[in-house]
mmCIF file of C-alpha atoms in Angstrom:
data_model
loop_
_atom_site.group_PDB
_atom_site.id
_atom_site.type_symbol
_atom_site.label_atom_id
_atom_site.label_comp_id
_atom_site.label_asym_id
_atom_site.label_seq_id
_atom_site.Cartn_x
_atom_site.Cartn_y
_atom_site.Cartn_z
ATOM 1 C CA MET A 20 62.699 62.409 26.313
ATOM 2 C CA LYS A 21 61.974 58.965 27.699
ATOM 3 C CA LEU A 22 58.380 59.993 28.436
ATOM 4 C CA LYS A 23 57.796 61.035 24.819
ATOM 5 C CA ILE A 24 59.218 57.772 23.534
ATOM 6 C CA SER A 25 56.921 55.751 25.833
ATOM 7 C CA ARG A 26 53.863 57.736 24.676
ATOM 8 C CA ILE A 27 54.772 57.131 21.021
ATOM 9 C CA LEU A 28 55.143 53.380 21.686
ATOM 10 C CA CYS A 29 51.760 53.244 23.437
ATOM 11 C CA LEU A 30 50.121 55.053 20.533
ATOM 12 C CA LEU A 31 51.652 52.612 18.051
ATOM 13 C CA MET A 32 50.399 49.622 20.078
ATOM 14 C CA VAL A 33 46.859 51.052 20.172
ATOM 15 C CA LEU A 34 46.904 51.680 16.432
ATOM 16 C CA THR A 35 48.166 48.135 15.782
ATOM 17 C CA GLY A 36 45.358 46.607 17.884
ATOM 18 C CA ILE A 37 42.740 48.697 16.116
ATOM 19 C CA SER A 38 44.031 47.649 12.708
ATOM 20 C CA LEU A 39 43.957 43.944 13.658
ATOM 21 C CA TYR A 40 40.391 44.266 14.925
ATOM 22 C CA SER A 41 39.303 46.045 11.779
ATOM 23 C CA LYS A 42 40.341 43.060 9.591
ATOM 24 C CA ALA A 43 37.287 41.183 10.769
ATOM 25 C CA GLN A 44 34.940 44.142 10.783
ATOM 26 C CA GLY A 45 36.173 46.426 8.054
ATOM 27 C CA LYS A 46 39.083 48.643 7.108
ATOM 28 C CA ALA A 47 40.552 51.246 9.466
ATOM 29 C CA VAL A 48 40.981 54.729 8.081
ATOM 30 C CA ILE A 49 43.361 56.963 10.027
ATOM 31 C CA LEU A 50 42.516 60.608 9.679
ATOM 32 C CA ASP A 51 45.222 61.909 11.983
ATOM 33 C CA ALA A 52 47.276 60.825 14.981
ATOM 34 C CA ASP A 53 44.340 61.055 17.398
ATOM 35 C CA THR A 54 41.370 60.030 15.162
ATOM 36 C CA VAL A 55 40.706 56.523 13.785
ATOM 37 C CA VAL A 56 37.571 55.674 11.739
ATOM 38 C CA VAL A 57 36.640 52.055 10.983
ATOM 39 C CA ALA A 58 35.139 51.725 7.509
ATOM 40 C CA PRO A 59 32.318 49.203 6.904
ATOM 41 C CA PRO A 60 33.153 45.772 5.370
ATOM 42 C CA ASP A 61 33.522 45.587 1.628
ATOM 43 C CA SER A 62 30.795 44.276 -0.726
ATOM 44 C CA THR A 63 32.114 40.683 -0.763
ATOM 45 C CA VAL A 64 31.911 40.338 3.007
ATOM 46 C CA GLN A 65 28.446 41.916 3.031
ATOM 47 C CA ALA A 66 27.212 39.505 0.349
ATOM 48 C CA VAL A 67 28.458 36.495 2.331
ATOM 49 C CA LEU A 68 26.845 37.736 5.514
ATOM 50 C CA GLN A 69 23.547 38.468 3.763
ATOM 51 C CA SER A 70 23.456 35.045 2.078
ATOM 52 C CA ALA A 71 24.108 33.365 5.416
ATOM 53 C CA ASP A 72 21.312 35.350 7.037
ATOM 54 C CA SER A 73 18.882 34.537 4.207
ATOM 55 C CA ALA A 74 19.751 30.820 4.326
ATOM 56 C CA SER A 75 19.119 30.707 8.064
ATOM 57 C CA GLN A 76 15.784 32.479 7.593
ATOM 58 C CA VAL A 77 14.726 30.014 4.851
ATOM 59 C CA ASN A 78 15.579 27.071 7.098
ATOM 60 C CA LYS A 79 13.539 28.603 9.903
ATOM 61 C CA VAL A 80 10.566 29.098 7.579
ATOM 62 C CA LYS A 81 10.812 25.512 6.349
ATOM 63 C CA GLU A 82 10.914 24.209 9.899
ATOM 64 C CA VAL A 83 7.840 26.245 10.779
ATOM 65 C CA ASP A 84 5.912 25.262 7.635
ATOM 66 C CA MET A 85 6.528 21.499 7.985
ATOM 67 C CA LYS A 86 3.369 19.720 9.164
ATOM 68 C CA PRO A 87 2.703 16.070 9.956
ATOM 69 C CA PHE A 88 1.460 14.067 6.969
ATOM 70 C CA LYS A 89 -2.292 13.377 6.854
ATOM 71 C CA PRO A 90 -3.743 11.748 3.744
ATOM 72 C CA ASN A 91 -6.894 13.009 2.084
ATOM 73 C CA PRO A 92 -9.584 10.277 1.983
ATOM 74 C CA THR A 93 -10.993 11.543 -1.336
ATOM 75 C CA LYS A 94 -7.587 11.424 -3.001
ATOM 76 C CA ALA A 95 -6.950 7.965 -1.568
ATOM 77 C CA VAL A 96 -10.188 6.637 -3.123
ATOM 78 C CA ILE A 97 -9.436 8.261 -6.487
ATOM 79 C CA PHE A 98 -5.905 6.853 -6.575
ATOM 80 C CA SER A 99 -7.168 3.388 -5.644
ATOM 81 C CA ALA A 100 -9.818 3.575 -8.358
ATOM 82 C CA ILE A 101 -7.200 4.514 -10.961
ATOM 83 C CA LEU A 102 -4.854 1.672 -10.013
ATOM 84 C CA PRO A 103 -5.337 -0.918 -7.262
ATOM 85 C CA GLY A 104 -2.733 -0.411 -4.571
ATOM 86 C CA LEU A 105 -2.051 3.217 -5.464
ATOM 87 C CA GLY A 106 -4.305 4.390 -2.645
ATOM 88 C CA GLN A 107 -2.346 2.248 -0.180
ATOM 89 C CA ILE A 108 0.895 3.788 -1.469
ATOM 90 C CA TYR A 109 -0.603 7.260 -0.986
ATOM 91 C CA ASN A 110 -1.540 6.346 2.598
ATOM 92 C CA ARG A 111 2.001 5.000 3.119
ATOM 93 C CA ALA A 112 0.594 1.581 4.012
ATOM 94 C CA TYR A 113 3.234 -0.248 1.986
ATOM 95 C CA TRP A 114 2.819 -3.514 3.902
ATOM 96 C CA LYS A 115 -0.634 -3.940 2.304
ATOM 97 C CA LEU A 116 0.717 -4.060 -1.256
ATOM 98 C CA PRO A 117 1.606 -7.803 -1.197
ATOM 99 C CA ILE A 118 -1.924 -8.558 0.020
ATOM 100 C CA VAL A 119 -3.545 -6.380 -2.662
ATOM 101 C CA TYR A 120 -1.512 -7.635 -5.588
ATOM 102 C CA GLY A 121 -1.504 -11.207 -4.303
ATOM 103 C CA GLY A 122 -5.301 -11.145 -4.221
ATOM 104 C CA PHE A 123 -5.527 -9.739 -7.725
ATOM 105 C CA MET A 124 -3.050 -12.272 -9.098
ATOM 106 C CA GLY A 125 -5.079 -15.101 -7.563
ATOM 107 C CA CYS A 126 -8.315 -13.739 -9.046
ATOM 108 C CA ILE A 127 -6.765 -13.294 -12.503
ATOM 109 C CA TYR A 128 -5.391 -16.840 -12.403
ATOM 110 C CA ALA A 129 -8.819 -18.217 -11.436
ATOM 111 C CA ILE A 130 -10.493 -16.296 -14.271
ATOM 112 C CA THR A 131 -7.924 -17.468 -16.814
ATOM 113 C CA TRP A 132 -7.985 -21.118 -15.748
ATOM 114 C CA ASN A 133 -11.774 -21.404 -15.588
ATOM 115 C CA ASN A 134 -12.206 -19.560 -18.870
ATOM 116 C CA LYS A 135 -9.762 -21.876 -20.652
ATOM 117 C CA ASN A 136 -11.544 -24.995 -19.409
ATOM 118 C CA TYR A 137 -14.913 -23.480 -20.238
ATOM 119 C CA LYS A 138 -13.851 -22.827 -23.831
ATOM 120 C CA ASP A 139 -12.452 -26.352 -24.168
ATOM 121 C CA TYR A 140 -15.591 -28.066 -22.878
ATOM 122 C CA SER A 141 -17.900 -25.684 -24.679
ATOM 123 C CA SER A 142 -16.192 -26.372 -27.992
ATOM 124 C CA ALA A 143 -16.175 -30.128 -27.258
ATOM 125 C CA TYR A 144 -19.866 -30.165 -26.395
ATOM 126 C CA PHE A 145 -21.034 -28.281 -29.491
ATOM 127 C CA ASP A 146 -18.744 -30.325 -31.762
ATOM 128 C CA LEU A 147 -20.017 -33.536 -30.188
ATOM 129 C CA MET A 148 -23.615 -32.510 -30.743
ATOM 130 C CA TYR A 149 -22.828 -31.670 -34.345
ATOM 131 C CA ASP A 150 -21.114 -35.019 -34.966
ATOM 132 C CA VAL A 151 -23.914 -36.932 -33.239
ATOM 133 C CA LYS A 152 -26.411 -35.282 -35.552
ATOM 134 C CA ASN A 153 -24.464 -35.228 -38.809
ATOM 135 C CA ASN A 154 -21.567 -37.735 -38.637
ATOM 136 C CA PRO A 155 -22.437 -40.447 -36.131
ATOM 137 C CA ASP A 156 -20.873 -43.267 -38.202
ATOM 138 C CA ASP A 157 -17.894 -41.492 -39.783
ATOM 139 C CA PRO A 158 -15.016 -41.283 -37.279
ATOM 140 C CA LYS A 159 -12.826 -39.490 -39.823
ATOM 141 C CA LYS A 160 -15.068 -36.414 -39.616
ATOM 142 C CA TRP A 161 -15.308 -36.329 -35.850
ATOM 143 C CA SER A 162 -13.916 -33.230 -34.151
ATOM 144 C CA GLU A 163 -10.705 -33.518 -32.198
ATOM 145 C CA SER A 164 -12.084 -31.369 -29.370
ATOM 146 C CA TRP A 165 -14.362 -34.025 -27.890
ATOM 147 C CA VAL A 166 -12.321 -37.010 -29.127
ATOM 148 C CA SER A 167 -9.299 -35.862 -27.080
ATOM 149 C CA ILE A 168 -11.471 -35.474 -23.973
ATOM 150 C CA ALA A 169 -12.876 -38.981 -24.442
ATOM 151 C CA LYS A 170 -9.385 -40.475 -24.777
ATOM 152 C CA LYS A 171 -8.132 -38.450 -21.792
ATOM 153 C CA ASN A 172 -10.855 -40.018 -19.621
ATOM 154 C CA GLY A 173 -10.064 -43.525 -20.899
ATOM 155 C CA TYR A 174 -13.072 -43.984 -23.221
ATOM 156 C CA GLU A 175 -13.244 -45.035 -26.829
ATOM 157 C CA PRO A 176 -14.755 -42.313 -29.045
ATOM 158 C CA GLU A 177 -17.047 -44.878 -30.722
ATOM 159 C CA LYS A 178 -18.730 -45.617 -27.397
ATOM 160 C CA PHE A 179 -18.463 -42.063 -26.214
ATOM 161 C CA ILE A 180 -20.489 -40.664 -29.113
ATOM 162 C CA THR A 181 -23.433 -42.942 -28.431
ATOM 163 C CA ASP A 182 -23.481 -42.531 -24.640
ATOM 164 C CA THR A 183 -25.900 -39.763 -23.670
ATOM 165 C CA ARG A 184 -24.616 -39.773 -20.094
ATOM 166 C CA TRP A 185 -21.201 -38.562 -21.209
ATOM 167 C CA GLN A 186 -22.810 -35.984 -23.441
ATOM 168 C CA ASP A 187 -24.626 -34.625 -20.398
ATOM 169 C CA ASN A 188 -21.399 -34.842 -18.407
ATOM 170 C CA ILE A 189 -19.566 -32.614 -20.922
ATOM 171 C CA LYS A 190 -22.441 -30.157 -20.759
ATOM 172 C CA ARG A 191 -22.282 -30.098 -16.945
ATOM 173 C CA ARG A 192 -18.532 -29.534 -17.047
ATOM 174 C CA LYS A 193 -19.031 -26.684 -19.498
ATOM 175 C CA ASP A 194 -21.584 -25.048 -17.228
ATOM 176 C CA TYR A 195 -19.411 -25.681 -14.183
ATOM 177 C CA PHE A 196 -16.380 -23.807 -15.550
ATOM 178 C CA ARG A 197 -18.550 -21.020 -16.891
ATOM 179 C CA ARG A 198 -20.134 -20.525 -13.494
ATOM 180 C CA TYR A 199 -16.805 -20.382 -11.685
ATOM 181 C CA ARG A 200 -15.338 -18.097 -14.330
ATOM 182 C CA ASP A 201 -18.188 -15.653 -13.745
ATOM 183 C CA LEU A 202 -17.810 -16.041 -9.986
ATOM 184 C CA SER A 203 -14.097 -15.273 -10.270
ATOM 185 C CA ILE A 204 -14.908 -12.090 -12.173
ATOM 186 C CA ILE A 205 -17.358 -11.050 -9.441
ATOM 187 C CA ILE A 206 -14.746 -11.767 -6.743
ATOM 188 C CA THR A 207 -12.193 -9.679 -8.643
ATOM 189 C CA ALA A 208 -14.626 -6.766 -8.721
ATOM 190 C CA GLY A 209 -15.197 -7.262 -4.989
ATOM 191 C CA VAL A 210 -11.449 -7.168 -4.285
ATOM 192 C CA TYR A 211 -11.242 -3.971 -6.347
ATOM 193 C CA ALA A 212 -14.008 -2.398 -4.260
ATOM 194 C CA ILE A 213 -12.420 -3.584 -1.007
ATOM 195 C CA CYS A 214 -9.134 -1.909 -1.991
ATOM 196 C CA MET A 215 -10.980 1.378 -2.535
ATOM 197 C CA ILE A 216 -12.839 1.075 0.783
ATOM 198 C CA ASP A 217 -9.643 0.176 2.616
ATOM 199 C CA ALA A 218 -7.839 3.211 1.142
ATOM 200 C CA TYR A 219 -10.677 5.514 2.250
ATOM 201 C CA VAL A 220 -10.981 4.093 5.769
ATOM 202 C CA ASP A 221 -7.222 4.003 6.258
ATOM 203 C CA ALA A 222 -6.914 7.659 5.230
ATOM 204 C CA GLN A 223 -9.884 8.621 7.424
ATOM 205 C CA LEU A 224 -8.421 6.907 10.493
ATOM 206 C CA PHE A 225 -4.783 7.758 9.731
ATOM 207 C CA ASP A 226 -4.360 9.967 12.811
ATOM 208 C CA PHE A 227 -6.816 8.077 15.009
ATOM 209 C CA ASP A 228 -5.269 8.082 18.473
ATOM 210 C CA ILE A 229 -5.386 4.873 20.437
ATOM 211 C CA SER A 230 -4.381 5.400 24.028
ATOM 212 C CA PRO A 231 -1.496 3.193 25.131
ATOM 213 C CA ASP A 232 -3.156 2.770 28.530
ATOM 214 C CA LEU A 233 -5.079 -0.353 27.599
ATOM 215 C CA SER A 234 -4.780 -2.922 30.325
ATOM 216 C CA MET A 235 -6.549 -5.758 32.049
ATOM 217 C CA ARG A 236 -5.982 -6.270 35.734
ATOM 218 C CA LEU A 237 -6.732 -9.198 37.984
ATOM 219 C CA GLU A 238 -7.032 -8.283 41.643
ATOM 220 C CA PRO A 239 -8.037 -10.314 44.680
ATOM 221 C CA MET A 240 -11.480 -9.518 45.973
ATOM 222 C CA VAL A 241 -13.083 -10.100 49.336
ATOM 223 C CA MET A 242 -16.782 -9.600 49.923
ATOM 224 C CA PRO A 243 -17.590 -9.137 53.607
ATOM 225 C CA LYS A 244 -19.956 -11.376 55.455
ATOM 226 C CA THR A 245 -23.560 -10.242 55.501
ATOM 227 C CA SER A 246 -26.743 -11.463 57.049
ATOM 228 C CA PHE A 247 -27.609 -13.166 53.752
ATOM 229 C CA SER A 248 -24.209 -14.641 52.686
ATOM 230 C CA GLU A 249 -20.874 -15.766 53.995
ATOM 231 C CA ARG A 250 -17.594 -14.013 53.277
ATOM 232 C CA ILE A 251 -16.592 -14.563 49.638
ATOM 233 C CA TYR A 252 -13.066 -14.651 48.220
ATOM 234 C CA GLY A 253 -12.405 -14.258 44.511
ATOM 235 C CA LEU A 254 -10.714 -12.385 41.677
ATOM 236 C CA ASN A 255 -11.800 -9.063 40.223
ATOM 237 C CA CYS A 256 -11.129 -8.574 36.502
ATOM 238 C CA SER A 257 -11.053 -4.934 35.354
ATOM 239 C CA ILE A 258 -10.373 -3.603 31.853
ATOM 240 C CA LYS A 259 -9.136 -0.036 31.567
ATOM 241 C CA PHE A 260 -9.430 1.883 28.303
#
C-alpha cells in the first residue's frame, strides 16, 4: 500500500513539473496517466516571437548596409553653384561657412559702398557741368548735388563752379568709385568660383589618407677619417613620410 502511494506521489510531481515548464513553451495536454503532449504556444506568443525575430533581422541588415559617408564631387559643385556655402554643408565642412559668408558679406558691402559714392559723384559731376554751361551766374538754380560736396570740402560754391581743377577732381572721384565698384563685382564673382572649386576639391579629397607617420629626426652623425678628409662630426636631418 505504501509503495502505491509513493508511486502516485512521484507521478503527481512529474506532472506538476511538466505543467510548469509548459507555461513558457505552450500548453500541456494530458491524454492519459502515462502520456503527456505539449501543445505549441498560442498565436499571441508566436506573434511576439516573430516580431522580435524580424526586428533583430532588420537591425542586422541596417548594420550591414551602413557605409562610411563619401560626398559626390559633382553634387558638391552643383549645390555650391545653387547657393554659396551649400556645397560646404554637403561636404560636412561646417567650419568653412563663416569664411564663405564673411567673404560674401565683405564683397557686398564693398559693392554697395562704392556704388553709392559713384552715384553721388556722378550726379554731382553732370549737374555741375550743366550749371557751368547754363546757369553759371544764378546760384538759385544750382543743383544741390555738387553744392553739398563743395561745402563738405570747405569751399564756397561760387568759387567752386569756376575752378576747373575741382571739376576735374569730381570727375576723377566719379571714375575712382566706378572702378572699385566694378572691381568689387569681379572679386565677388571670384569668391563665388572659389567656393565651387573648394567644394569640388574637398569632396574629391574627402577620404584622402594622410599617414600619421610624418616625422623629422635629428641624429648625430660621424663621418670616418679618410685619406682626403678628417673625421667629421655633425647632425643628420631625416624626414620620414
